[in-house]
Amino acid sequence: MTNNIKKQTFAIKGMHCASCVYTNEKALKSIPGVTSAVVNLATGKGTIVSSEVVPDRAIKDAVKSVGYEALVEVGESGTLDDKIKKEKAVELKNLKTKTFVSLTIGAMVVWGSFPGIMEIAPAVFKNFYVQMVLAGIVQFWAGFDFYRAAISSLKHRLANMDTLVAIGTTVAFVYSVFVTFYPEFFMSLNIEVMPYYDVSAVIIGLILLGRLFEAQAKAGTGEAIKKLMGLQAKTARIIRGNKEIDIPISEVIVGDMIRVRPGEKIPVDGIIVEGGSAIDESMVTGESIPVDKHKGDTVIGATMNKSGSFVFKATKVGEDSMLAQIIKLVTEAQGSKAPIQRLADVISSYFVPIVIMMAIATFTVWYVFGPSQAAIMAMLNAIAVLIIACPCAMGLATPTAIMVGTGIGAQHGILIRDAESLETAHKIKTVVFDKTGTLTHGKPEVTDVIVTGPYNNQEILKMAAAIEKNSEHPLGEAIVKKAEAGKLSFSKVKKFHSITGKGVEGFVDNKKIYVGKLLSDKKKKEALDLEKEGKTVVYVYAEKKMVGIIAIADTIKESAVDAVSALNRMGIETVMITGDNQATASAIAKKVGIERVLAEVLPQDKEREVKKLQREGKIVAMVGDGINDAPALAASDIGIAMGTGTDVAMEAAGITLVNKSLMSVVSALKLSAKTMKTIKLNLFWAFAYNVVLIPVAMVGLISPILASGAMAFSSVSVVLNSLGLKRVKI
Amino acid sequence: MVFDKVLVLIIGIVGIISTYWFFFMKKSQTIEAEGDTIEIKVEGGYKPDRISIPVGKTTRLVFDRRDPSSCLEEVVLSDFKVRKFLALNEKTTVEITPDKTGEFDFSCGMGMYHGKLIVK
């Protein structure tokens, strides 16, 4: 790249389709000097390459000419998100100022009007006109947003929190203004001349304070997604010919060769083609121990390369990458609704108008049937009813907990598809594990080598591996792998051929070696024992004499035993499902600690078995890799797909586990239980609060000021309770 | 004085009835999406708040938030798994492709303001 090429990036506002991209690109390319223009719909950004720097004006005009707006000041890293962030920051700052001013003024007015302390207040605070001006500032400046929101809602014949606050405080303020200007009128009615400026000012101050806390706490609920988004690497060092160049990650394409040096972030998903390293994948999979990876292993974008250096070939970039998929899944889950929320939704849509009716009823009943001075009591109690009602707590109860819960899940490599799955998971009573690839590694390994002739273990393995090197059988592969792992060198094989259905043979060091099924000998006891353990046995012959037995088995994952026993301790029944014969299946189930085994089940019948369990009245989770058990995952009450992250599995699964540890199944169920507990507590609190305190306010047992304090505390406490989930150990 | 009490009683009852009428008896019109895009003004609620859209086709709902109230800062279409922040004075597009017919609610983040998508 030569130096005189200039690149400029900016945001484009208002794009929503592919044709917008095209029109913008065309407009940008028409700017004199621009050699290329690329517009990205997903990021909302445009990049132009030119020989000279293009003035901002020219970019703006070009984009404007086709009906959009370019935000040149945004630059490379800025997006609409930044604008939102800025907006939020300004909002928070305004809210802080308004809260502080209202509470300060509120305190002055209270000092000047509250019996017991007003006697020592400066005379100026006791003056009704001064109080009116002070409370007026709070009412119409700090409380302006309540009015604005209330009025625009009323235009649609809707009402919300702001409507209640606006009505409640306006009544107090307007009444006080009347008292200030026409004290004689109130005296003639035998009503004490006392304005309630303190009520209106303090209510607004406290409710704003509640909003401030709530906004700050709410920001914490969406943190997980932001963290995930922040994981993305910015650049990739790609190899082009003999050169290595750093390019922005958005320009990486599938098939690019990328070099990763120690301590660097892996930019995109791919397969290692050269070198190897320990890779910290905790940020994506939740697995805390770095994983050793070599040639042929897959690497995940956004994970951290620890020690080594390697080159990998990009296989998935942009929206297809694992990180992008995870972010998409979590975002979608946070947009979904848990069934438990339905009732709260129905109630909150009728809530505010009902509260207004209750307030009118309160006023009327107190006025008509109340004691002397009834008008004041009626007014204050009606205000208390309006102010204490807290629909926000109901609305916040479920979504905030779901946001935090799904976020924590993602941090532990547990991806929850939607709120409904999260809710169902805590009711699970039976967990069905697919055997191959889920409870086991899914790759056969040599577990035993038994000597039956003059050669030792290593020699037998060497001979067998030399022959099997030429075969493509998976069992042969396991033997070769074992020999390679023991750093054994193999001799050359002559006259190799395979005997269909039997085994393979050839000459190694001039000896005729056969590896395969038993020839004419009687079955040895050792072989029988191994078979009972669920292992496959192959025999090694040298010069037609049996010299050894090699046992091969799919090994059990280390986490399987722990996970099964943890589930059993939680009172959850565990079941293993497999196509293996009963003996092999039982042997493996016993090792893992599973009592119920469904053996000899063909892949296509797994779904039927799951349904059978459901007919027994069980709520069933099915754990599988999603490759051949997708129908079973879909049929179960909640499908849990392990480790692979294939699209099919994610489609069928309610929960996808990014890492391969079976303990994640336990964590997922625990997370669901804890989240549901939080939601239930939140809902209980939100309902009980309103159900108890609204009647209390109606009978006149709570002052409007206390009511506003309780209201503010109520919604904040719900959000804080949801945030408490973050501290939960799963 | 009995007169004022009777008056307050009457006003109170009328007030309750008219509150009920005002908030619960409103009829909103269903707007049919013309073409594949429909703009929804977000100001004190959603306008229009009943939108008829075709099944199996991608429809773009363009939310134009004019209302600074934080109540309306998010829009949730839970049946389509969408929870989106609406930047103030910006148009935010939500694309949905309904695969079944029926009525689907959309609401603000806290479920106070509602709208309906009628998929036909």
Coordinates of N, CA and C in Angstrom, one line a residue, chain A residues 217-394:
Chain A
A217 N -28.7 1.2 38.0 CA -28.7 -0.3 38.2 C -29.1 -1.0 36.9
K218 N -30.0 -0.4 36.2 CA -30.4 -1.1 34.9 C -29.3 -1.2 33.9
A219 N -28.4 -0.2 33.9 CA -27.3 -0.2 33.0 C -26.5 -1.5 33.3
G220 N -26.4 -2.0 34.5 CA -25.7 -3.1 34.9 C -26.3 -4.4 34.3
T221 N -27.6 -4.4 34.0 CA -28.2 -5.7 33.6 C -27.8 -6.1 32.2
G222 N -27.5 -5.1 31.4 CA -27.1 -5.4 30.0 C -25.6 -5.5 29.7
E223 N -24.9 -5.6 30.8 CA -23.4 -5.6 30.7 C -22.9 -6.7 29.9
A224 N -23.5 -7.9 30.1 CA -22.9 -9.1 29.5 C -22.7 -8.9 27.9
I225 N -23.8 -8.4 27.3 CA -23.7 -8.3 25.8 C -22.6 -7.3 25.5
K226 N -22.5 -6.2 26.2 CA -21.5 -5.2 25.9 C -20.1 -5.8 26.1
K227 N -19.9 -6.7 27.1 CA -18.7 -7.4 27.3 C -18.4 -8.3 26.1
L228 N -19.3 -9.0 25.7 CA -19.1 -9.9 24.5 C -18.7 -9.1 23.3
M229 N -19.4 -8.0 23.1 CA -19.1 -7.2 21.9 C -17.7 -6.6 22.0
G230 N -17.3 -6.3 23.2 CA -16.0 -5.8 23.4 C -14.8 -6.8 23.1
L231 N -15.2 -8.1 23.1 CA -14.2 -9.1 22.9 C -13.6 -9.1 21.5
Q232 N -14.3 -8.7 20.6 CA -13.9 -8.7 19.2 C -12.5 -8.1 19.0
A233 N -11.7 -8.8 18.2 CA -10.4 -8.2 17.9 C -10.6 -7.1 16.9
K234 N -9.6 -6.1 16.8 CA -9.8 -5.0 15.9 C -9.1 -5.3 14.5
T235 N -8.0 -6.0 14.6 CA -7.2 -6.2 13.4 C -6.8 -7.6 13.3
A236 N -6.4 -8.0 12.1 CA -5.8 -9.4 11.9 C -4.6 -9.2 11.0
R237 N -3.6 -10.1 11.4 CA -2.3 -10.0 10.6 C -2.4 -11.1 9.5
I238 N -2.7 -10.7 8.3 CA -2.8 -11.8 7.3 C -1.6 -11.9 6.4
I239 N -1.4 -13.1 5.9 CA -0.3 -13.4 5.1 C -0.7 -13.4 3.6
R240 N -0.1 -12.4 2.9 CA -0.4 -12.3 1.5 C 1.0 -12.4 0.8
G241 N 1.1 -13.5 0.1 CA 2.4 -13.8 -0.6 C 3.5 -14.0 0.5
N242 N 4.5 -13.2 0.4 CA 5.6 -13.3 1.4 C 5.4 -12.2 2.5
K243 N 4.4 -11.4 2.3 CA 4.3 -10.3 3.3 C 3.2 -10.6 4.3
E244 N 3.4 -10.0 5.5 CA 2.3 -10.1 6.5 C 1.8 -8.7 6.7
I245 N 0.5 -8.5 6.6 CA 0.0 -7.1 6.8 C -1.2 -7.2 7.8
D246 N -1.3 -6.1 8.5 CA -2.4 -5.9 9.5 C -3.6 -5.3 8.8
I247 N -4.7 -5.9 8.8 CA -5.9 -5.3 8.2 C -7.1 -5.3 9.2
P248 N -8.0 -4.4 9.0 CA -9.1 -4.4 9.9 C -9.9 -5.7 9.8
I249 N -10.4 -6.1 10.9 CA -11.1 -7.4 11.0 C -12.2 -7.6 10.0
S250 N -12.9 -6.4 9.7 CA -14.0 -6.5 8.8 C -13.6 -6.8 7.4
E251 N -12.3 -6.7 7.1 CA -11.9 -7.0 5.7 C -11.3 -8.4 5.6
V252 N -11.3 -9.2 6.7 CA -10.8 -10.6 6.6 C -11.9 -11.4 5.8
I253 N -11.4 -12.2 4.9 CA -12.3 -13.1 4.2 C -12.0 -14.6 4.5
V254 N -13.0 -15.4 4.2 CA -12.8 -16.9 4.5 C -11.6 -17.3 3.5
G255 N -10.7 -18.1 4.1 CA -9.6 -18.6 3.4 C -8.3 -17.8 3.6
D256 N -8.4 -16.6 4.2 CA -7.2 -15.9 4.5 C -6.3 -16.6 5.5
M257 N -5.0 -16.6 5.3 CA -4.1 -17.2 6.3 C -3.7 -16.1 7.3
I258 N -3.8 -16.4 8.5 CA -3.6 -15.3 9.5 C -2.6 -15.8 10.6
R259 N -1.7 -14.9 10.9 CA -0.7 -15.2 11.9 C -1.1 -14.7 13.2
V260 N -0.9 -15.5 14.3 CA -1.2 -15.0 15.6 C 0.0 -15.2 16.4
R261 N 0.5 -14.1 17.0 CA 1.7 -14.2 17.9 C 1.3 -14.3 19.4
P262 N 2.3 -14.7 20.2 CA 2.0 -14.8 21.6 C 1.3 -13.6 22.2
G263 N 0.3 -13.8 23.0 CA -0.3 -12.7 23.7 C -1.4 -12.0 22.8
E264 N -1.5 -12.4 21.6 CA -2.5 -11.7 20.7 C -3.9 -12.4 20.8
K265 N -4.9 -11.6 20.4 CA -6.2 -12.1 20.3 C -6.4 -12.8 18.9
I266 N -7.1 -13.9 18.9 CA -7.3 -14.6 17.6 C -8.5 -13.8 17.0
P267 N -8.3 -13.3 15.8 CA -9.3 -12.4 15.2 C -10.6 -13.1 14.8
V268 N -10.5 -14.2 14.0 CA -11.7 -14.8 13.5 C -11.7 -16.3 13.8
D269 N -12.7 -17.1 13.5 CA -12.7 -18.5 13.6 C -11.9 -19.2 12.5
G270 N -11.2 -20.3 12.8 CA -10.5 -20.9 11.7 C -9.8 -22.2 12.2
I271 N -9.0 -22.8 11.3 CA -8.3 -24.0 11.6 C -6.8 -23.8 11.5
I272 N -6.1 -24.3 12.5 CA -4.6 -24.1 12.6 C -4.0 -24.9 11.4
V273 N -3.1 -24.2 10.7 CA -2.4 -24.9 9.6 C -0.9 -25.1 9.9
E274 N -0.4 -24.3 10.9 CA 1.0 -24.4 11.1 C 1.2 -23.9 12.6
G275 N 2.1 -24.6 13.3 CA 2.4 -24.2 14.7 C 1.3 -24.6 15.7
G276 N 1.4 -24.1 16.8 CA 0.4 -24.5 17.9 C 0.6 -23.7 19.1
S277 N -0.3 -23.7 20.0 CA -0.2 -22.9 21.2 C -1.2 -23.3 22.3
A278 N -1.1 -22.7 23.4 CA -2.1 -22.9 24.4 C -3.0 -21.7 24.3
I279 N -4.3 -21.9 24.2 CA -5.3 -20.8 24.0 C -6.3 -20.7 25.1
D280 N -6.4 -19.5 25.6 CA -7.4 -19.2 26.6 C -8.7 -18.9 26.0
E281 N -9.6 -19.8 26.2 CA -10.9 -19.7 25.5 C -12.0 -19.3 26.5
S282 N -11.6 -18.9 27.8 CA -12.6 -18.7 28.8 C -13.6 -17.7 28.5
M283 N -13.2 -16.7 27.8 CA -14.2 -15.6 27.5 C -15.3 -16.0 26.6
V284 N -15.1 -17.1 25.9 CA -16.2 -17.6 25.0 C -16.9 -18.9 25.5
T285 N -16.0 -19.8 26.0 CA -16.6 -21.1 26.4 C -16.8 -21.2 27.9
G286 N -16.2 -20.3 28.7 CA -16.3 -20.3 30.1 C -15.3 -21.3 30.7
E287 N -14.5 -22.0 29.9 CA -13.6 -23.0 30.4 C -12.3 -22.3 30.9
S288 N -12.0 -22.5 32.1 CA -10.9 -21.6 32.7 C -9.5 -22.0 32.3
I289 N -9.3 -23.3 32.0 CA -8.0 -23.8 31.7 C -7.7 -23.6 30.2
P290 N -6.5 -23.0 29.9 CA -6.2 -22.9 28.5 C -6.1 -24.2 27.8
V291 N -6.5 -24.2 26.5 CA -6.5 -25.5 25.8 C -5.3 -25.5 24.8
D292 N -4.7 -26.7 24.8 CA -3.6 -26.8 23.8 C -4.1 -27.1 22.4
K293 N -3.7 -26.4 21.5 CA -4.2 -26.6 20.1 C -3.0 -26.7 19.1
H294 N -3.2 -27.6 18.2 CA -2.2 -27.8 17.2 C -2.8 -27.8 15.8
K295 N -1.9 -28.2 14.8 CA -2.3 -28.2 13.4 C -3.6 -29.1 13.3
G296 N -4.6 -28.5 12.6 CA -5.9 -29.3 12.4 C -6.9 -28.9 13.4
D297 N -6.5 -28.3 14.5 CA -7.5 -27.9 15.5 C -8.2 -26.6 15.1
T298 N -9.5 -26.5 15.6 CA -10.2 -25.2 15.3 C -9.9 -24.2 16.4
V299 N -9.8 -23.0 16.0 CA -9.7 -21.9 17.0 C -10.9 -20.9 16.8
I300 N -11.2 -20.3 17.9 CA -12.4 -19.4 18.0 C -11.9 -18.0 18.0
G301 N -12.6 -17.2 17.2 CA -12.3 -15.7 17.2 C -12.5 -15.1 18.6
A302 N -11.8 -14.1 18.9 CA -11.9 -13.4 20.2 C -11.3 -14.1 21.4
T303 N -10.8 -15.3 21.2 CA -10.1 -16.0 22.3 C -8.6 -15.5 22.3
M304 N -7.9 -15.8 23.4 CA -6.6 -15.3 23.5 C -5.5 -16.3 23.4
N305 N -4.5 -16.0 22.5 CA -3.4 -16.9 22.3 C -2.4 -16.6 23.4
K306 N -2.0 -17.7 24.2 CA -1.1 -17.5 25.3 C 0.4 -17.5 24.9
S307 N 0.9 -18.6 24.6 CA 2.3 -18.8 24.5 C 2.9 -18.9 23.1
G308 N 2.3 -19.8 22.3 CA 3.0 -20.1 21.0 C 2.6 -19.1 19.9
S309 N 3.1 -19.5 18.7 CA 2.7 -18.7 17.6 C 2.2 -19.7 16.5
F310 N 1.2 -19.3 15.8 CA 0.7 -20.2 14.8 C 0.1 -19.4 13.6
V311 N -0.2 -20.2 12.5 CA -0.9 -19.6 11.4 C -2.2 -20.4 11.2
F312 N -3.3 -19.7 11.0 CA -4.5 -20.5 10.8 C -5.3 -19.9 9.6
K313 N -6.1 -20.8 9.1 CA -6.9 -20.4 7.9 C -8.3 -20.0 8.4
A314 N -8.7 -18.8 8.0 CA -10.0 -18.3 8.4 C -11.1 -19.1 7.8
T315 N -12.1 -19.6 8.6 CA -13.2 -20.4 8.1 C -14.5 -19.7 8.3
K316 N -14.6 -18.9 9.3 CA -15.8 -18.2 9.6 C -15.5 -16.7 10.0
V317 N -16.1 -15.8 9.3 CA -15.9 -14.4 9.6 C -17.2 -13.6 9.7
G318 N -17.1 -12.5 10.3 CA -18.3 -11.6 10.4 C -19.4 -12.2 11.1
E319 N -20.6 -12.2 10.5 CA -21.8 -12.7 11.2 C -21.8 -14.2 11.4
D320 N -21.0 -14.9 10.7 CA -21.0 -16.4 10.8 C -20.1 -16.8 12.0
S321 N -19.3 -15.9 12.5 CA -18.3 -16.3 13.5 C -19.0 -16.7 14.8
M322 N -18.3 -17.6 15.5 CA -18.9 -18.1 16.8 C -19.4 -16.9 17.7
L323 N -18.5 -15.9 17.9 CA -18.8 -14.8 18.8 C -20.1 -14.1 18.3
A324 N -20.2 -13.8 17.0 CA -21.3 -13.2 16.4 C -22.6 -14.0 16.7
Q325 N -22.5 -15.3 16.6 CA -23.6 -16.2 16.8 C -24.0 -16.1 18.3
I326 N -23.0 -16.1 19.1 CA -23.3 -16.1 20.6 C -24.0 -14.8 20.9
I327 N -23.5 -13.7 20.4 CA -24.1 -12.3 20.7 C -25.5 -12.3 20.2
K328 N -25.7 -12.9 19.0 CA -27.1 -12.9 18.4 C -28.0 -13.7 19.3
L329 N -27.5 -14.9 19.7 CA -28.4 -15.8 20.5 C -28.8 -15.1 21.9
V330 N -27.8 -14.5 22.5 CA -28.0 -13.8 23.8 C -29.0 -12.6 23.6
T331 N -28.7 -11.8 22.5 CA -29.6 -10.7 22.3 C -31.0 -11.1 22.1
E332 N -31.2 -12.2 21.3 CA -32.5 -12.7 21.1 C -33.2 -13.2 22.4
A333 N -32.4 -13.9 23.2 CA -32.9 -14.4 24.4 C -33.4 -13.3 25.3
Q334 N -32.7 -12.2 25.3 CA -33.0 -11.1 26.1 C -34.3 -10.3 25.6
G335 N -34.6 -10.6 24.3 CA -35.8 -10.0 23.7 C -37.0 -10.8 23.9
S336 N -36.8 -12.0 24.4 CA -37.9 -12.9 24.5 C -38.6 -12.8 25.9
K337 N -39.8 -13.3 26.0 CA -40.5 -13.1 27.2 C -40.8 -14.5 27.9
A338 N -40.6 -14.5 29.2 CA -40.8 -15.7 30.0 C -42.3 -15.8 30.2
P339 N -42.9 -17.1 30.1 CA -44.3 -17.2 30.3 C -44.8 -16.7 31.7
I340 N -43.9 -16.7 32.7 CA -44.3 -16.2 34.0 C -44.6 -14.7 34.0
Q341 N -44.1 -14.0 32.9 CA -44.3 -12.6 32.9 C -45.7 -12.2 32.4
R342 N -46.4 -13.2 31.8 CA -47.7 -12.8 31.2 C -48.7 -12.1 32.1
L343 N -48.8 -12.7 33.3 CA -49.7 -12.1 34.2 C -49.4 -10.7 34.6
A344 N -48.1 -10.5 34.8 CA -47.6 -9.1 35.2 C -47.9 -8.2 34.0
D345 N -47.8 -8.7 32.8 CA -48.0 -7.8 31.6 C -49.5 -7.4 31.5
V346 N -50.4 -8.4 31.8 CA -51.8 -8.1 31.7 C -52.1 -7.1 32.8
I347 N -51.6 -7.3 34.0 CA -51.9 -6.4 35.1 C -51.4 -5.0 34.8
S348 N -50.2 -4.9 34.3 CA -49.6 -3.5 34.2 C -50.3 -2.8 33.1
S349 N -50.9 -3.5 32.1 CA -51.6 -2.7 31.1 C -52.9 -2.1 31.6
Y350 N -53.5 -2.6 32.7 CA -54.7 -2.0 33.2 C -54.4 -1.2 34.5
F351 N -53.2 -1.3 34.9 CA -52.9 -0.8 36.3 C -53.1 0.7 36.5
V352 N -52.5 1.5 35.7 CA -52.5 2.9 36.0 C -53.9 3.5 36.0
P353 N -54.7 3.2 34.9 CA -56.1 3.8 35.0 C -56.9 3.3 36.2
I354 N -56.7 2.1 36.6 CA -57.3 1.6 37.8 C -56.9 2.3 39.0
V355 N -55.6 2.6 39.1 CA -55.1 3.4 40.3 C -55.8 4.8 40.3
I356 N -55.9 5.4 39.1 CA -56.5 6.7 39.0 C -58.0 6.6 39.5
M357 N -58.7 5.6 39.1 CA -60.1 5.4 39.6 C -60.1 5.2 41.1
M358 N -59.1 4.5 41.6 CA -59.0 4.2 43.1 C -58.7 5.5 43.8
A359 N -57.9 6.4 43.2 CA -57.6 7.7 43.8 C -58.9 8.5 43.9
I360 N -59.6 8.5 42.8 CA -60.9 9.3 42.8 C -61.8 8.8 43.9
A361 N -61.9 7.5 43.9 CA -62.8 6.8 44.9 C -62.3 7.2 46.3
T362 N -61.0 7.2 46.6 CA -60.5 7.5 47.9 C -60.9 9.0 48.3
F363 N -60.7 9.9 47.3 CA -61.0 11.3 47.6 C -62.5 11.4 47.9
T364 N -63.3 10.8 47.1 CA -64.8 10.9 47.3 C -65.2 10.3 48.6
V365 N -64.8 9.1 48.9 CA -65.2 8.5 50.2 C -64.7 9.2 51.4
W366 N -63.5 9.7 51.4 CA -63.0 10.5 52.5 C -63.7 11.8 52.6
Y367 N -64.0 12.4 51.5 CA -64.7 13.7 51.6 C -66.1 13.5 52.1
V368 N -66.8 12.5 51.6 CA -68.2 12.3 51.9 C -68.4 11.8 53.3
F369 N -67.5 10.8 53.7 CA -67.7 10.1 54.9 C -66.6 10.4 56.0
G370 N -65.6 11.2 55.6 CA -64.5 11.4 56.5 C -64.9 12.3 57.7
P371 N -63.9 12.5 58.6 CA -64.2 13.4 59.7 C -64.1 14.8 59.3
S372 N -64.1 15.7 60.3 CA -64.0 17.1 59.9 C -62.6 17.4 59.3
Q373 N -62.5 18.5 58.6 CA -61.2 18.7 57.8 C -61.1 17.7 56.7
A374 N -62.3 17.1 56.3 CA -62.2 16.0 55.4 C -61.6 16.3 54.1
A375 N -61.8 17.5 53.6 CA -61.3 17.9 52.3 C -59.8 17.6 52.2
I376 N -59.0 18.1 53.2 CA -57.6 18.0 53.2 C -57.2 16.5 53.3
M377 N -57.8 15.8 54.2 CA -57.5 14.3 54.3 C -57.8 13.6 53.0
A378 N -58.9 14.0 52.4 CA -59.3 13.3 51.1 C -58.3 13.6 50.1
M379 N -57.8 14.8 50.0 CA -56.8 15.2 49.0 C -55.5 14.5 49.3
L380 N -55.0 14.5 50.5 CA -53.7 13.9 50.8 C -53.7 12.4 50.6
N381 N -54.8 11.8 51.0 CA -54.9 10.3 50.8 C -55.0 9.9 49.3
A382 N -55.7 10.7 48.6 CA -55.8 10.4 47.1 C -54.5 10.6 46.5
I383 N -53.7 11.6 46.9 CA -52.4 11.8 46.4 C -51.5 10.6 46.7
A384 N -51.6 10.2 48.0 CA -50.8 9.1 48.4 C -51.1 7.8 47.6
V385 N -52.3 7.6 47.2 CA -52.7 6.5 46.4 C -52.0 6.6 45.0
L386 N -52.1 7.8 44.5 CA -51.5 7.9 43.1 C -50.0 7.7 43.2
I387 N -49.4 8.2 44.2 CA -47.9 8.2 44.3 C -47.4 6.8 44.7
I388 N -48.1 6.1 45.5 CA -47.5 4.9 46.0 C -47.6 3.7 45.0
A389 N -48.6 3.8 44.1 CA -48.7 2.8 43.1 C -47.4 2.7 42.3
C390 N -46.9 1.5 42.1 CA -45.7 1.4 41.4 C -45.8 0.3 40.3
P391 N -46.2 0.7 39.1 CA -46.3 -0.3 38.1 C -44.9 -0.7 37.6
C392 N -43.9 0.2 37.8 CA -42.6 -0.1 37.2 C -42.0 -1.4 37.8
A393 N -42.2 -1.6 39.1 CA -41.6 -2.8 39.7 C -42.1 -4.0 39.0
M394 N -43.4 -4.0 38.6 CA -43.9 -5.2 38.0 C -43.3 -5.4 36.6

